[in-house]
CSV table of C-alpha atoms in Angstrom, one decimal:
chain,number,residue,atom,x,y,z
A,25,UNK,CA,-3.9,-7.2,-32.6
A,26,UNK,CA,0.1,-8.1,-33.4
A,27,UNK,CA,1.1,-6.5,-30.2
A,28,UNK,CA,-1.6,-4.8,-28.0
A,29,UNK,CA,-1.5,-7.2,-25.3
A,30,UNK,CA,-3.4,-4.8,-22.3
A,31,UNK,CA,-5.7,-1.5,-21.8
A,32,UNK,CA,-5.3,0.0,-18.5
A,33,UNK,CA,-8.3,2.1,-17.9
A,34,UNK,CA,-9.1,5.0,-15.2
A,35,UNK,CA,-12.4,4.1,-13.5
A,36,UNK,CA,-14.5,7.8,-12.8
A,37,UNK,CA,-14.8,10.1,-15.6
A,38,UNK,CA,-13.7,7.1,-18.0
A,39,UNK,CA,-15.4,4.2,-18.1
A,40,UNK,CA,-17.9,4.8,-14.8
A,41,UNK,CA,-19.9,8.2,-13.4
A,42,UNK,CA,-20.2,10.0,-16.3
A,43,UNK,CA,-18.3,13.6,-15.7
A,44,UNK,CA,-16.8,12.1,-12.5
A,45,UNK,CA,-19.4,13.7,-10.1
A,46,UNK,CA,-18.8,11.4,-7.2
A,47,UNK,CA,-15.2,13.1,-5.8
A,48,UNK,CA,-16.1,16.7,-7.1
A,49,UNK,CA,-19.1,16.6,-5.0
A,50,UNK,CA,-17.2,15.4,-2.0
A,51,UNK,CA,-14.5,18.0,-2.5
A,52,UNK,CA,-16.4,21.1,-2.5
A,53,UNK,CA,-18.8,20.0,0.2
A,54,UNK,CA,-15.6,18.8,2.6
A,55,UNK,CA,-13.8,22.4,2.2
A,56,UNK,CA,-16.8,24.4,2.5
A,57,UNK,CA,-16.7,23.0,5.9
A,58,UNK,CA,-13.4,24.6,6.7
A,59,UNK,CA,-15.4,28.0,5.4
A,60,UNK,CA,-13.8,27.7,2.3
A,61,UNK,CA,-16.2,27.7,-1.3
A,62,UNK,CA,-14.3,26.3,-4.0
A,63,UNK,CA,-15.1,26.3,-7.4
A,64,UNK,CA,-16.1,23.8,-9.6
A,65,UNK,CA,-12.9,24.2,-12.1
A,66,UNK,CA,-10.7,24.1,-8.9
A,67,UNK,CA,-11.9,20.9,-6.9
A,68,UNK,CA,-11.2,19.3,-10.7
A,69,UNK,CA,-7.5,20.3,-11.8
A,70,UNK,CA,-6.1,17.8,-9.7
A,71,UNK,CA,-8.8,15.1,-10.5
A,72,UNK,CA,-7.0,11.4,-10.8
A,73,UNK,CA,-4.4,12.4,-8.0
A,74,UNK,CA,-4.4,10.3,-5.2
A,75,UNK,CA,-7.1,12.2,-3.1
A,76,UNK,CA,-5.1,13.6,-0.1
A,77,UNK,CA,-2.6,14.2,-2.9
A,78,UNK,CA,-6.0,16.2,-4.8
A,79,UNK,CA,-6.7,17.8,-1.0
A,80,UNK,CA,-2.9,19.2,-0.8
A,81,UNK,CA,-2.9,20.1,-4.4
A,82,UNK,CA,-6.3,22.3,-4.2
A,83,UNK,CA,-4.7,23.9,-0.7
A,84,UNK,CA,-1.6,25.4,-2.8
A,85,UNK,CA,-3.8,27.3,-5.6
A,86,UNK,CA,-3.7,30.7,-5.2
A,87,UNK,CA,-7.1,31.6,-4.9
A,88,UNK,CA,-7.6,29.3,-2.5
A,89,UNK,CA,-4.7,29.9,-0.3
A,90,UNK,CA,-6.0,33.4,0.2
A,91,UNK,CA,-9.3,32.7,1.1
A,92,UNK,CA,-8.1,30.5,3.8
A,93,UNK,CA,-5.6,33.2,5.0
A,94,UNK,CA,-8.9,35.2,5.5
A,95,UNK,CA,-10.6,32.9,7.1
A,96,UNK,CA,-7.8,31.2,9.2
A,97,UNK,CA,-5.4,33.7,9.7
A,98,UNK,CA,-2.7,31.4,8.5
A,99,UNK,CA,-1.8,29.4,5.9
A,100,UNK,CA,-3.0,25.7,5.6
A,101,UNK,CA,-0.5,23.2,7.2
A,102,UNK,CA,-0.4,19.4,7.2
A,103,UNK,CA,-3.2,18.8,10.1
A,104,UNK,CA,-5.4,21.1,7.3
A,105,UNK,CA,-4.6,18.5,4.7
A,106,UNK,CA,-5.4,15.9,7.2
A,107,UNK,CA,-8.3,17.1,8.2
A,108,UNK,CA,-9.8,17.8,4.6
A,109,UNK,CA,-9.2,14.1,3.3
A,110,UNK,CA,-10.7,12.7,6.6
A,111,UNK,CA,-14.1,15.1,5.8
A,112,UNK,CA,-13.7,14.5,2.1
A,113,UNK,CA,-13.2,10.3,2.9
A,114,UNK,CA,-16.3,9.9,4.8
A,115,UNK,CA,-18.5,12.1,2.4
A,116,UNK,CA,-17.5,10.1,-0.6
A,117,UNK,CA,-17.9,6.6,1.1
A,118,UNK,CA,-21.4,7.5,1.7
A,119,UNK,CA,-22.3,8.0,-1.8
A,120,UNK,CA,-19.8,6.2,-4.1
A,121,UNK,CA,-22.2,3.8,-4.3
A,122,UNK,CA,-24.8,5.7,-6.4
A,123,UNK,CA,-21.9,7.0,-9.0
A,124,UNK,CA,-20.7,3.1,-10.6
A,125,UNK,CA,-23.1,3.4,-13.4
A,126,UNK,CA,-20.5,2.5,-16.4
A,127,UNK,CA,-20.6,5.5,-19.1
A,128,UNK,CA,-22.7,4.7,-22.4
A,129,UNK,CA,-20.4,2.5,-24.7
A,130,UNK,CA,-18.0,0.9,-21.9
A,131,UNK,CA,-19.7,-2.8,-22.2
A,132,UNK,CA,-20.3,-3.3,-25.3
A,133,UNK,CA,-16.4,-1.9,-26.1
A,134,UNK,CA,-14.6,-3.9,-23.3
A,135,UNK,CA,-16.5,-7.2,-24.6
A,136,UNK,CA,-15.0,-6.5,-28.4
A,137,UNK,CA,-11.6,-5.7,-26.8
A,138,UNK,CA,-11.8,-8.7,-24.7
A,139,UNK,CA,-13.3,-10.7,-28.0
A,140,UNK,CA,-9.2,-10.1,-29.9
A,141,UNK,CA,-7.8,-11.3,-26.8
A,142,UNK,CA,-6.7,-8.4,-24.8
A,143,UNK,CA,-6.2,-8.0,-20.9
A,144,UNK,CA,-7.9,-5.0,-19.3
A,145,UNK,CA,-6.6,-3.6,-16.2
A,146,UNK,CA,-7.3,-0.1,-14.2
A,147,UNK,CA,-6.1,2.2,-11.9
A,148,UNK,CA,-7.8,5.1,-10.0
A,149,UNK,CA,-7.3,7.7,-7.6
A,150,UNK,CA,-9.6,6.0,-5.2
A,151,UNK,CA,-7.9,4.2,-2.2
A,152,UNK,CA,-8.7,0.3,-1.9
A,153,UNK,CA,-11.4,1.1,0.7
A,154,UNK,CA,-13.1,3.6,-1.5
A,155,UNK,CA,-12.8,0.9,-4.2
A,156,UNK,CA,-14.4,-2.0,-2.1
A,157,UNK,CA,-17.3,0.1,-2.7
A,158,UNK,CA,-17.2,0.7,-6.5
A,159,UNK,CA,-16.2,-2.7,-7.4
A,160,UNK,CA,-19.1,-5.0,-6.7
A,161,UNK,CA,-21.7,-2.3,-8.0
A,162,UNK,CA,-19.7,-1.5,-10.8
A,163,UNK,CA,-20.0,-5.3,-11.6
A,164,UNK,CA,-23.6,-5.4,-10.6
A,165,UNK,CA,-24.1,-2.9,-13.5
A,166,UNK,CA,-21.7,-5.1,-16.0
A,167,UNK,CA,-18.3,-3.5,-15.9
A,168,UNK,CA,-15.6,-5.7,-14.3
A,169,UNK,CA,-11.7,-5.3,-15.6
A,170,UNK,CA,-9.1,-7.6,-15.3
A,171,UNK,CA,-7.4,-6.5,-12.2
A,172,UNK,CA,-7.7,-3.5,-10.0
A,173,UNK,CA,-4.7,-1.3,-8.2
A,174,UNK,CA,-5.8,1.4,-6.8
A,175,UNK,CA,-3.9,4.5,-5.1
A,176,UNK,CA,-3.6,3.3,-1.8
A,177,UNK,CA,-1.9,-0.6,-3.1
A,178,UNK,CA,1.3,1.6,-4.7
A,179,UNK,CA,3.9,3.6,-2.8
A,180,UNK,CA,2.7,6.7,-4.7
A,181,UNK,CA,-0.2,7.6,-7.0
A,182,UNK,CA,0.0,9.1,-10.1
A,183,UNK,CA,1.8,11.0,-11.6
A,184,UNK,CA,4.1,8.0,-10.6
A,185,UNK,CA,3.8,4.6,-13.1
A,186,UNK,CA,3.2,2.4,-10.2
A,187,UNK,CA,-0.4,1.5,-10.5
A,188,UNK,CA,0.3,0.7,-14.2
A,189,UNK,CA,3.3,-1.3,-13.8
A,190,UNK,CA,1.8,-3.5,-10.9
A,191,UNK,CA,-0.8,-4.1,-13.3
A,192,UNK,CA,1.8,-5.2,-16.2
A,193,UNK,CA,3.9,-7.7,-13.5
A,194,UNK,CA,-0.3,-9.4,-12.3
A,195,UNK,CA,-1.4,-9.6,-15.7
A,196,UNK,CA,2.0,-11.0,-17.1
A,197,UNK,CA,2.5,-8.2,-20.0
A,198,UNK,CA,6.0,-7.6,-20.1
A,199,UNK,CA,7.0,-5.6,-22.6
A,200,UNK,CA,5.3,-1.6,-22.0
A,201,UNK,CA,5.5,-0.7,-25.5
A,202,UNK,CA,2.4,-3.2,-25.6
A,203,UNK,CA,-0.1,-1.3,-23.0
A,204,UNK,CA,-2.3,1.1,-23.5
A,205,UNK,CA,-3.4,3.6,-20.9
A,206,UNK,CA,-6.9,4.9,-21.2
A,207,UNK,CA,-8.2,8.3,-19.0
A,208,UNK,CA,-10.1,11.2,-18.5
A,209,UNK,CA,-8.0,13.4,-16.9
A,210,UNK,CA,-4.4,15.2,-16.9
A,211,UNK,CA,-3.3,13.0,-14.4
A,212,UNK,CA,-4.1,10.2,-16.2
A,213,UNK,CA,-1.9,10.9,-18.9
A,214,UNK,CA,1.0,11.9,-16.9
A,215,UNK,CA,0.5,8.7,-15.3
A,216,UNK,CA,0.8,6.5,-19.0
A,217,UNK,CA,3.6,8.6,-19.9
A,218,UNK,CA,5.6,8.5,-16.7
A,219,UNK,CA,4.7,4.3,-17.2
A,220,UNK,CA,6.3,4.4,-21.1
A,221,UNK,CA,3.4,2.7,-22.0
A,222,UNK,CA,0.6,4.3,-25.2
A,223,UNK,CA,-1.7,6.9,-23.9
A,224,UNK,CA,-5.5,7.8,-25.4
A,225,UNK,CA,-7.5,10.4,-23.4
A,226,UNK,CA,-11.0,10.2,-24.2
A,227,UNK,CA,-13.4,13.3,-24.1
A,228,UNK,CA,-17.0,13.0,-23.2
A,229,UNK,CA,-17.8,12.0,-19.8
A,230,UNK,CA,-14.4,13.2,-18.3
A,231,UNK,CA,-13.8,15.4,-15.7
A,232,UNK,CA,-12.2,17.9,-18.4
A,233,UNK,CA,-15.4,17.6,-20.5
A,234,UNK,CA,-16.9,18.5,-16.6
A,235,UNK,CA,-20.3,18.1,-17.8
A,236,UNK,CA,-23.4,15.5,-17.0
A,237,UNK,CA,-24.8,13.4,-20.1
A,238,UNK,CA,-27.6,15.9,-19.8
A,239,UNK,CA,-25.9,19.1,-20.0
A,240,UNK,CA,-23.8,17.5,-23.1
A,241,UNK,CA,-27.3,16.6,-24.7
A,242,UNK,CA,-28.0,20.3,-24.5
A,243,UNK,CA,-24.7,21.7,-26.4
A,244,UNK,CA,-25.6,23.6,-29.7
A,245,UNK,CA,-23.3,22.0,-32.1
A,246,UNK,CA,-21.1,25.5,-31.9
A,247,UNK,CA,-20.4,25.2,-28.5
A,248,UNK,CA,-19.6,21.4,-28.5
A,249,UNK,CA,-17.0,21.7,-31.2
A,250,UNK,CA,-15.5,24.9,-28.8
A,251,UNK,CA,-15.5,22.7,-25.6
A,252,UNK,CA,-14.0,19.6,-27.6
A,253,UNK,CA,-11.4,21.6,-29.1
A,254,UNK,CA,-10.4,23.0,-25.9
A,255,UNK,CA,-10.4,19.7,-23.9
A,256,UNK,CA,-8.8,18.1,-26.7
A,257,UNK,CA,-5.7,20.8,-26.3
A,258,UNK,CA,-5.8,20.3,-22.5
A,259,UNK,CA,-5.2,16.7,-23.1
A,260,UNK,CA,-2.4,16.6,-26.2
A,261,UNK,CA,-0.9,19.2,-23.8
A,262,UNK,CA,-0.6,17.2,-21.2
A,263,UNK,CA,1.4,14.7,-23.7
A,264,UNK,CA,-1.6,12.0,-24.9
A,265,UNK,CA,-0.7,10.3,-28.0
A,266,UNK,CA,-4.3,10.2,-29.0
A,267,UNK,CA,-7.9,11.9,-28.2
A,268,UNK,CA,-10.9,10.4,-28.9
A,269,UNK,CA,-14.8,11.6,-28.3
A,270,UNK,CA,-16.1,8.7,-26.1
A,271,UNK,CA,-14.6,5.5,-25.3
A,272,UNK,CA,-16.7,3.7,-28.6
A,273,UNK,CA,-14.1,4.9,-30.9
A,274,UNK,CA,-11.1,3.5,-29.1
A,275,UNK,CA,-10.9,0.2,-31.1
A,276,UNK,CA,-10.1,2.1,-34.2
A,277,UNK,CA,-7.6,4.0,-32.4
A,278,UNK,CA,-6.0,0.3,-30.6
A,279,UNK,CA,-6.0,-0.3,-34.2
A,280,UNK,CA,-3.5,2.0,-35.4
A,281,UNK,CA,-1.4,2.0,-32.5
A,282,UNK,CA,-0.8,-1.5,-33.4
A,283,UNK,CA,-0.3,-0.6,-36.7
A,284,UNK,CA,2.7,1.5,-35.2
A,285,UNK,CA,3.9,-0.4,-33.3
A,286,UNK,CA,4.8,-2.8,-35.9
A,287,UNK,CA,6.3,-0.1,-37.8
A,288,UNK,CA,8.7,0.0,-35.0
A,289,UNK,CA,7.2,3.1,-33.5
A,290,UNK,CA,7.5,3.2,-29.7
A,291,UNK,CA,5.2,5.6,-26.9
């Protein structure tokens, strides 16, 4: 690499807990205690917000809003919020630690990336005490970036380009045009752009893919190629430079963003 200097990965749903299972299990469980069942699709749009972010940003979808008017009598306020993230906190504290399994790929691509001299940071959604968790099991299991700055080290958490920038200043990479953001999730992107910095969004194992390695296995060619195409819209949408399958094909991609880069081309 020219001019790569750093890859700032996502943790869940990118390089750990394949289809990011860990915080959608916690969601749905924590507001089905408030007597509210959400869905599946709607404890994920806001996936890689900061999580009372994720809480406040579930409470304002339509759906949901009315279901709590029925079952409230009101409409969710602050203390709601509050209350949610406190539930949601505790249940995914107690079970973090089974979801650090890094996705099929991650080691064997971080030690090539790390081989050509490249610095790999991440961000996450996760707060620093949620993280304390992940971090030694995730290293247990072989996958151990750079640096860490998690939600709860930054002012705000993404969309803002805090996490990634704090990450630039510990790792000494100056210049943004030479980072590369790496996630799973719309958040994630809006996050690289909002930073300036190149942004890939990788497909399998994400919380927009929103399937386990088993159910993925199962796909009928057919409906793979529907689901990738539609995941891969989701993501260019949401302003990604580049899409790839899994994170295996992401030296290629480091490749020609290099390539661009020395071209003149900026993200």
């Amino acid at each position: 690499m020219k001019h790569i200097e750093m890859v700032v990965f996502d943790w869940a749903g990118t390089t750990i807990d394949y289809g990011c299972i860990a915080p959608l299990d916690a969601f749905v469980s924590s507001f089905k205690e408030y007597g509210v069942d959400i869905t599946p699709e709607e404890a994920r749009a806001p996936m890689g917000m900061k999580k009372r972010d994720h809480v406040a940003a579930i409470l304002g979808i339509e759906r949901v809003v009315r279901i709590w008017q029925n079952k409230h009598g009101r409409f969710p306020d602050e203390n709601d919020i509050e209350g949610i993230y406190t539930s949601f906190e505790k249940k995914i504290c107690a079970t973090l630690s089974s979801y650090c399994t890094p996705i099929p790929g991650v080691i064997e691509t971080l030690e090539q990336l790390r081989d050509n001299g490249l610095k790999i940071g991440s961000t996450t959604g996760y707060t620093r005490e949620m993280m304390d968790i992940v971090v030694p099991e995730a290293k247990k299991n072989g996958y151990h970036p750079d640096y860490l700055v998690t939600s709860s080290d930054v002012p705000a958490g993404r969309p803002y380009p805090y996490m990634i920038w704090s990450n630039a200043v510990a790792l000494d990479v100056p210049d943004l045009q030479h980072i590369v953001k790496v996630g799973d999730t719309k958040a994630d992107i809006a996050e690289g752009v909002s930073a300036g910095v190149w942004t890939v969004a990788i497909i399998e194992g994400s919380s927009i893919w929103a399937l386990s390695k088993e159910e993925t296995k199962a796909l009928s060619p057919q409906n793979y190629h529907s689901r990738f195409s539609t995941c891969q819209n989701i993501c260019m949408n949401a302003g990604a430079h580049y899409v790839i399958k899994d994170i295996t094909k992401l030296p290629e991609i480091l490749a020609i963003i290099d390539s661009q880069i020395e071209l003149g081309k900026r993200a």
